[in-house]
mmCIF file of C-alpha atoms in Angstrom:
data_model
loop_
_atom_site.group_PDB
_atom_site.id
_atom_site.type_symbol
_atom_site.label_atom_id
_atom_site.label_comp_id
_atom_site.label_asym_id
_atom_site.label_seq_id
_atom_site.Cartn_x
_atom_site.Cartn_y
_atom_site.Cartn_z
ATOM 1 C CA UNK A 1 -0.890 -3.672 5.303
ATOM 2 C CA UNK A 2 -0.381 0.239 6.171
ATOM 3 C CA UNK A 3 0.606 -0.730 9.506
ATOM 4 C CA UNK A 4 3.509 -2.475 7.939
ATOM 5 C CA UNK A 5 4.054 0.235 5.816
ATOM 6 C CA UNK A 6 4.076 2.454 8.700
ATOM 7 C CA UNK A 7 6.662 0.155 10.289
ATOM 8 C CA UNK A 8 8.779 -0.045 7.062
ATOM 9 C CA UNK A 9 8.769 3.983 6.987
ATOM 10 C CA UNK A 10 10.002 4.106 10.538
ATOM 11 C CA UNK A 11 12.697 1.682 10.193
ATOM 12 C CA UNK A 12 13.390 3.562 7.460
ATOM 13 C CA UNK A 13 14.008 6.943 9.398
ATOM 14 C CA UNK A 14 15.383 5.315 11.530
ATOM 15 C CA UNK A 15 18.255 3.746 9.542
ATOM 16 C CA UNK A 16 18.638 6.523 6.742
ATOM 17 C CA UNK A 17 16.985 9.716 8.492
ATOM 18 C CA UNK A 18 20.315 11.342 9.816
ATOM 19 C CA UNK A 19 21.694 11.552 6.532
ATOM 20 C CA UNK A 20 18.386 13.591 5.218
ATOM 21 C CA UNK A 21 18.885 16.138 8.785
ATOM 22 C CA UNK A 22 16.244 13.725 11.017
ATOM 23 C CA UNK A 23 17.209 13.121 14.415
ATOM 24 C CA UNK A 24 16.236 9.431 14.246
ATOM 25 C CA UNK A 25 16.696 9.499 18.891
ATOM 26 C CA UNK A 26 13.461 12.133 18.592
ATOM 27 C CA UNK A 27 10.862 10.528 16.744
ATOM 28 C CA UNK A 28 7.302 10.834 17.863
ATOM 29 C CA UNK A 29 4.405 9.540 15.800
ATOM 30 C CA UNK A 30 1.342 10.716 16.046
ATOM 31 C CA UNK A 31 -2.353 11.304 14.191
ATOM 32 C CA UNK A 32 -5.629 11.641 14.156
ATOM 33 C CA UNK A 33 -8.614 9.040 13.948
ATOM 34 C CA UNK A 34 -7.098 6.525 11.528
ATOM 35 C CA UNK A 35 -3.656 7.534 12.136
ATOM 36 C CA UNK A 36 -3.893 7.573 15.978
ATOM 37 C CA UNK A 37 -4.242 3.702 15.461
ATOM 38 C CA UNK A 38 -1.436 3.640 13.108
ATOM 39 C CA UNK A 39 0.254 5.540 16.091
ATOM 40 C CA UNK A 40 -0.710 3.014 18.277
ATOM 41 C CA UNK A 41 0.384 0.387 16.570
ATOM 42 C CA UNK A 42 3.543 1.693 15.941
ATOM 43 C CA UNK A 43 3.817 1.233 19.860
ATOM 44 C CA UNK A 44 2.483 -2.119 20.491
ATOM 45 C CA UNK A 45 4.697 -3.057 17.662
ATOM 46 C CA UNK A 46 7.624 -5.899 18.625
ATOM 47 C CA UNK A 47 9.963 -4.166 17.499
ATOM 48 C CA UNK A 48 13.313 -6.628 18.038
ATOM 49 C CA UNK A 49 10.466 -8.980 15.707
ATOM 50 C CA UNK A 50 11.365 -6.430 12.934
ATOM 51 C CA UNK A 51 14.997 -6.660 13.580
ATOM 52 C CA UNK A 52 15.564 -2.986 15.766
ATOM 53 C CA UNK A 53 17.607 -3.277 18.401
ATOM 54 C CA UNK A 54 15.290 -0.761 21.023
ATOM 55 C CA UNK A 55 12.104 0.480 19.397
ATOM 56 C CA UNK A 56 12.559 3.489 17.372
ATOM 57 C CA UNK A 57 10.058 6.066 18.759
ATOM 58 C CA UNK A 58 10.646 8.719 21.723
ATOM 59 C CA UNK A 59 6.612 9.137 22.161
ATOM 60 C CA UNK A 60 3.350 9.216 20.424
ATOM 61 C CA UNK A 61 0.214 11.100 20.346
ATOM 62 C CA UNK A 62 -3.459 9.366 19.659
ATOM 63 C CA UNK A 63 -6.838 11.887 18.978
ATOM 64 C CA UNK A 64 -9.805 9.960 18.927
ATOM 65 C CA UNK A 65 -8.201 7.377 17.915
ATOM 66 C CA UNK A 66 -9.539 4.048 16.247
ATOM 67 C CA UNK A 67 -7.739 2.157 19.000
ATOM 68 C CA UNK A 68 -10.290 -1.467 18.434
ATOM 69 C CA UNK A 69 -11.374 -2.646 15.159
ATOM 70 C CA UNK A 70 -13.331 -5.311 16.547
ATOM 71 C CA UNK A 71 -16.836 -4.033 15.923
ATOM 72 C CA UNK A 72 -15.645 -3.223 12.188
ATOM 73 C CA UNK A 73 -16.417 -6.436 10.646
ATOM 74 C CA UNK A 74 -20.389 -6.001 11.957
ATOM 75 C CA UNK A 75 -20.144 -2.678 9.597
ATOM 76 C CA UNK A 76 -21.453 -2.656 5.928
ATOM 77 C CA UNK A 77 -18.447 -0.463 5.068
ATOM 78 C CA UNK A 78 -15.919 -3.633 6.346
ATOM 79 C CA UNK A 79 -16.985 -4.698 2.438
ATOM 80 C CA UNK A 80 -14.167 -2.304 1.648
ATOM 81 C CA UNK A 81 -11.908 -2.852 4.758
ATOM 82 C CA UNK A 82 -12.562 -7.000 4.733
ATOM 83 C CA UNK A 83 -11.446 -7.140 8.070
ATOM 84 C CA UNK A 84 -12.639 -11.129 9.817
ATOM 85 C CA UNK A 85 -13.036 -11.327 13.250
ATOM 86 C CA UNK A 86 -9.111 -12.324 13.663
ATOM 87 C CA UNK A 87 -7.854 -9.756 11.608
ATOM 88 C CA UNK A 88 -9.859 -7.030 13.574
ATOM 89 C CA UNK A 89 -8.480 -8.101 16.776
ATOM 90 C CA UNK A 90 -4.469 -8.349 15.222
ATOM 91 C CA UNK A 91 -4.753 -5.462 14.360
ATOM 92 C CA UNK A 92 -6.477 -3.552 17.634
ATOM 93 C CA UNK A 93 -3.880 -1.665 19.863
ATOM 94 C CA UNK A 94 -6.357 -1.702 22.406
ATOM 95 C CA UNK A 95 -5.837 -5.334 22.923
ATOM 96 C CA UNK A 96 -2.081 -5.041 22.735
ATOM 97 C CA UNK A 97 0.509 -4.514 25.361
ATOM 98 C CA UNK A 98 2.796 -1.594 24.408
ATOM 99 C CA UNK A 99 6.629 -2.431 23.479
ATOM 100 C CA UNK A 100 7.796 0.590 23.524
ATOM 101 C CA UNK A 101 7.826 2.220 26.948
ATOM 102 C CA UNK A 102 7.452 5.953 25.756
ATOM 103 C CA UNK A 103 5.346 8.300 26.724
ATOM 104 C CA UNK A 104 1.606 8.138 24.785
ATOM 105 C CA UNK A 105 -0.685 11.326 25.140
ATOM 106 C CA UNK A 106 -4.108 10.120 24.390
ATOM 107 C CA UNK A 107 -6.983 12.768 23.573
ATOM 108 C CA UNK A 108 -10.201 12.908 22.442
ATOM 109 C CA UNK A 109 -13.230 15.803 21.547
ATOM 110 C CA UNK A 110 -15.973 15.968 24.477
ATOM 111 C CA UNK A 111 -18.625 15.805 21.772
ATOM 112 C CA UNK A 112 -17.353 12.724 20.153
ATOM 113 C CA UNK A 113 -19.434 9.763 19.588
ATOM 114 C CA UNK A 114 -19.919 6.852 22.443
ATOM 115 C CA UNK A 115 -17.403 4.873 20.330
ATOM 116 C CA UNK A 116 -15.130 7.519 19.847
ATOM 117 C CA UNK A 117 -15.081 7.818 23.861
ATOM 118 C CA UNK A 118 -15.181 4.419 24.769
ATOM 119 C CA UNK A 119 -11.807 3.206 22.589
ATOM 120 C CA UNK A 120 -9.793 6.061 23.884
ATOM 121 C CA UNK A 121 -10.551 5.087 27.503
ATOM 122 C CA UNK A 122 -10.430 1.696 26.675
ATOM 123 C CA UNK A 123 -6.385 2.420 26.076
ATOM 124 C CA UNK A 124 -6.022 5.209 29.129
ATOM 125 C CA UNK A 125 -7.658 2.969 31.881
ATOM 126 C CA UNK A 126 -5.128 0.226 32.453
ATOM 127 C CA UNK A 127 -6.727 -2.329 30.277
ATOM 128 C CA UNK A 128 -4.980 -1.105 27.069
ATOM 129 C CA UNK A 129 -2.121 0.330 25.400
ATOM 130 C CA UNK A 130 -1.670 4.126 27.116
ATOM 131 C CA UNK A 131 -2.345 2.780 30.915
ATOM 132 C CA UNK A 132 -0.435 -0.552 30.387
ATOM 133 C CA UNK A 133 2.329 -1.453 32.755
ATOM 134 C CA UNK A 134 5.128 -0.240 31.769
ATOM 135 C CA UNK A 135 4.134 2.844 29.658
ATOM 136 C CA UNK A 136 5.480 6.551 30.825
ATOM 137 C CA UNK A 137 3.930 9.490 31.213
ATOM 138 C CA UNK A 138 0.155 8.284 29.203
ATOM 139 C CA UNK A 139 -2.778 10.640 30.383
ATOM 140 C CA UNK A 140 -5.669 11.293 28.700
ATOM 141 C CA UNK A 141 -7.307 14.636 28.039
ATOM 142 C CA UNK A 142 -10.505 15.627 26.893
ATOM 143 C CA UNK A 143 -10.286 18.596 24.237
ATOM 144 C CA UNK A 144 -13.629 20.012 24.928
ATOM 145 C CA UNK A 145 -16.633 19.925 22.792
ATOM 146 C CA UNK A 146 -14.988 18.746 19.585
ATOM 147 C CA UNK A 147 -16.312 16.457 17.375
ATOM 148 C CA UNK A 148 -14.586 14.067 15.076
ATOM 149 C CA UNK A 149 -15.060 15.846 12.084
ATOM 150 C CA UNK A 150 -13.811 19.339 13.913
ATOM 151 C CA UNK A 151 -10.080 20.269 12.259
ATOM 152 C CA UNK A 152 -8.073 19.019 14.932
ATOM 153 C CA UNK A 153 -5.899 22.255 14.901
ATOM 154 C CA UNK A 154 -5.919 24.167 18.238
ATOM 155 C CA UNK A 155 -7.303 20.446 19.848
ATOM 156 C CA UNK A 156 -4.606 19.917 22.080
ATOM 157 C CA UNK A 157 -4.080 22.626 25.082
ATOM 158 C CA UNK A 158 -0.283 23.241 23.768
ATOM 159 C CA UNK A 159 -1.088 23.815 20.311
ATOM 160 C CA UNK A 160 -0.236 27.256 20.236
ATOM 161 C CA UNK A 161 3.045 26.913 21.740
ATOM 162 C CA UNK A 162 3.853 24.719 18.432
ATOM 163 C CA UNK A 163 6.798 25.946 16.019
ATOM 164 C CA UNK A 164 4.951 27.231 12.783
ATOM 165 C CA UNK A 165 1.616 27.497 14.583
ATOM 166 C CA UNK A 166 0.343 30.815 12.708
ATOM 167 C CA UNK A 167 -3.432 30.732 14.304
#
Protein backbone atom coordinates (compact mmCIF):
# COMPACT_ATOMS: atom_id res chain seq x y z
CA UNK A 1 0.00 0.00 0.00
CA UNK A 2 1.29 3.83 -0.01
CA UNK A 3 1.21 3.76 3.60
CA UNK A 4 3.85 1.12 3.42
CA UNK A 5 5.53 2.91 0.94
CA UNK A 6 5.47 5.86 3.08
CA UNK A 7 6.96 3.72 5.86
CA UNK A 8 9.62 2.17 3.53
CA UNK A 9 10.66 5.91 2.47
CA UNK A 10 11.05 6.88 6.08
CA UNK A 11 13.04 4.02 7.13
CA UNK A 12 14.79 4.82 4.34
CA UNK A 13 15.80 8.46 5.49
CA UNK A 14 16.20 7.34 8.26
CA UNK A 15 18.94 4.74 7.63
CA UNK A 16 20.64 6.42 4.47
CA UNK A 17 19.51 10.24 4.83
CA UNK A 18 22.76 11.56 6.62
CA UNK A 19 24.85 10.50 3.92
CA UNK A 20 22.56 12.61 1.26
CA UNK A 21 22.88 15.99 4.08
CA UNK A 22 19.27 14.89 5.97
CA UNK A 23 19.26 15.18 9.55
CA UNK A 24 17.44 11.86 10.01
CA UNK A 25 16.85 13.25 14.43
CA UNK A 26 14.55 16.21 12.57
CA UNK A 27 12.11 14.62 10.51
CA UNK A 28 8.59 15.89 10.44
CA UNK A 29 6.00 14.58 8.01
CA UNK A 30 3.36 16.31 7.07
CA UNK A 31 0.46 16.97 4.14
CA UNK A 32 -2.53 17.87 3.08
CA UNK A 33 -5.95 15.92 2.67
CA UNK A 34 -4.63 12.56 1.48
CA UNK A 35 -1.27 13.06 2.79
CA UNK A 36 -2.35 14.31 6.27
CA UNK A 37 -3.55 10.59 6.63
CA UNK A 38 -0.40 9.31 5.28
CA UNK A 39 1.01 11.68 8.06
CA UNK A 40 -1.04 10.16 10.43
CA UNK A 41 -0.30 6.99 9.80
CA UNK A 42 3.15 7.44 9.81
CA UNK A 43 2.40 8.15 13.63
CA UNK A 44 0.15 5.45 14.65
CA UNK A 45 2.63 3.31 12.90
CA UNK A 46 4.44 0.41 15.33
CA UNK A 47 7.33 1.27 14.54
CA UNK A 48 9.73 -1.48 16.61
CA UNK A 49 6.98 -3.87 14.20
CA UNK A 50 9.10 -2.49 11.27
CA UNK A 51 12.31 -3.17 12.97
CA UNK A 52 13.29 0.83 14.26
CA UNK A 53 14.54 0.98 17.36
CA UNK A 54 12.42 4.56 18.51
CA UNK A 55 10.11 5.80 15.78
CA UNK A 56 11.76 7.92 13.30
CA UNK A 57 9.76 11.20 13.23
CA UNK A 58 10.32 14.48 15.50
CA UNK A 59 6.54 15.74 14.64
CA UNK A 60 3.88 15.88 12.07
CA UNK A 61 1.43 18.18 10.63
CA UNK A 62 -2.31 17.02 9.36
CA UNK A 63 -4.69 19.79 7.14
CA UNK A 64 -7.96 18.51 6.71
CA UNK A 65 -6.88 15.49 6.87
CA UNK A 66 -8.62 12.12 5.75
CA UNK A 67 -8.03 10.86 9.28
CA UNK A 68 -11.23 7.76 8.91
CA UNK A 69 -11.81 5.86 5.85
CA UNK A 70 -14.65 4.15 7.22
CA UNK A 71 -17.47 5.79 5.32
CA UNK A 72 -15.31 5.19 2.01
CA UNK A 73 -16.51 1.86 1.15
CA UNK A 74 -20.42 3.39 1.11
CA UNK A 75 -18.81 5.74 -1.82
CA UNK A 76 -19.21 4.88 -5.60
CA UNK A 77 -15.63 6.12 -6.06
CA UNK A 78 -14.35 3.09 -3.38
CA UNK A 79 -14.75 1.10 -7.04
CA UNK A 80 -11.31 2.58 -7.55
CA UNK A 81 -10.03 2.61 -3.88
CA UNK A 82 -11.70 -1.16 -3.08
CA UNK A 83 -11.43 -0.48 0.37
CA UNK A 84 -13.97 -3.47 2.62
CA UNK A 85 -15.17 -2.54 5.73
CA UNK A 86 -11.82 -4.06 7.49
CA UNK A 87 -9.52 -2.51 5.32
CA UNK A 88 -11.15 1.00 5.89
CA UNK A 89 -10.85 0.72 9.52
CA UNK A 90 -6.79 -0.71 9.30
CA UNK A 91 -6.13 1.78 7.71
CA UNK A 92 -8.00 4.87 9.78
CA UNK A 93 -5.57 6.84 12.13
CA UNK A 94 -8.48 8.03 13.78
CA UNK A 95 -9.04 4.70 15.29
CA UNK A 96 -5.39 4.23 16.13
CA UNK A 97 -3.42 5.05 19.18
CA UNK A 98 -0.30 7.08 18.24
CA UNK A 99 3.30 5.31 18.69
CA UNK A 100 5.16 7.94 18.33
CA UNK A 101 4.83 10.50 21.11
CA UNK A 102 5.70 13.70 18.99
CA UNK A 103 4.11 16.57 18.70
CA UNK A 104 0.98 16.51 15.87
CA UNK A 105 -0.43 20.01 14.75
CA UNK A 106 -3.79 19.28 13.37
CA UNK A 107 -5.63 22.03 11.14
CA UNK A 108 -8.37 22.41 9.13
CA UNK A 109 -10.27 25.39 6.72
CA UNK A 110 -13.47 26.94 8.60
CA UNK A 111 -15.39 26.44 5.37
CA UNK A 112 -14.62 22.84 4.99
CA UNK A 113 -17.21 20.28 4.59
CA UNK A 114 -19.05 18.51 7.81
CA UNK A 115 -16.72 15.56 7.06
CA UNK A 116 -13.80 17.47 6.62
CA UNK A 117 -14.58 18.96 10.28
CA UNK A 118 -15.75 16.08 11.92
CA UNK A 119 -12.39 13.67 11.17
CA UNK A 120 -10.06 16.37 12.25
CA UNK A 121 -11.84 16.69 15.62
CA UNK A 122 -12.41 13.25 15.72
CA UNK A 123 -8.28 13.01 16.16
CA UNK A 124 -7.91 16.48 18.41
CA UNK A 125 -10.65 15.51 21.03
CA UNK A 126 -9.10 12.66 22.96
CA UNK A 127 -10.76 9.90 21.11
CA UNK A 128 -8.09 9.76 18.34
CA UNK A 129 -4.66 10.07 17.27
CA UNK A 130 -3.65 14.06 18.06
CA UNK A 131 -5.48 14.08 21.71
CA UNK A 132 -4.42 10.45 22.59
CA UNK A 133 -2.58 9.83 25.80
CA UNK A 134 0.58 10.15 25.40
CA UNK A 135 0.91 12.58 22.40
CA UNK A 136 2.86 16.15 22.96
CA UNK A 137 2.07 19.30 22.16
CA UNK A 138 -1.34 18.25 19.50
CA UNK A 139 -3.76 21.35 19.17
CA UNK A 140 -5.93 21.97 16.62
CA UNK A 141 -6.46 25.20 14.72
CA UNK A 142 -8.96 26.36 12.49
CA UNK A 143 -7.40 28.29 9.37
CA UNK A 144 -10.33 30.43 8.70
CA UNK A 145 -12.70 30.24 5.88
CA UNK A 146 -10.73 27.87 3.67
CA UNK A 147 -12.06 25.30 1.81
CA UNK A 148 -10.53 22.05 0.76
CA UNK A 149 -9.85 22.89 -2.58
CA UNK A 150 -8.20 26.49 -1.38
CA UNK A 151 -4.08 26.17 -2.07
CA UNK A 152 -3.11 25.45 1.29
CA UNK A 153 -0.23 28.07 1.10
CA UNK A 154 -0.51 30.88 3.72
CA UNK A 155 -3.13 28.14 5.72
CA UNK A 156 -1.23 27.83 8.69
CA UNK A 157 -0.72 31.18 10.96
CA UNK A 158 3.30 30.67 10.69
CA UNK A 159 3.47 30.30 7.11
CA UNK A 160 5.17 33.34 6.45
CA UNK A 161 7.83 32.88 8.87
CA UNK A 162 8.77 29.68 6.58
CA UNK A 163 12.40 29.56 4.89
CA UNK A 164 11.72 30.11 1.05
CA UNK A 165 8.24 31.51 1.69
CA UNK A 166 8.32 34.28 -1.23
CA UNK A 167 4.39 35.37 -0.82
Amino acid sequence: TIVDECRRALAWVVREGARHGAAPGRIVVGGHSAGGHLAAMLVATDWAAQGMPRAPLAGALTLSGVHDLTPMPLFSFNSDLKLDAAEARRLSPALMAPQAAVPVLCAVGGAETSEFLRQTARVVDNRGLCGAVGMIGARGIDTGDRRHRDDPAGALPFHDGCPGHAG
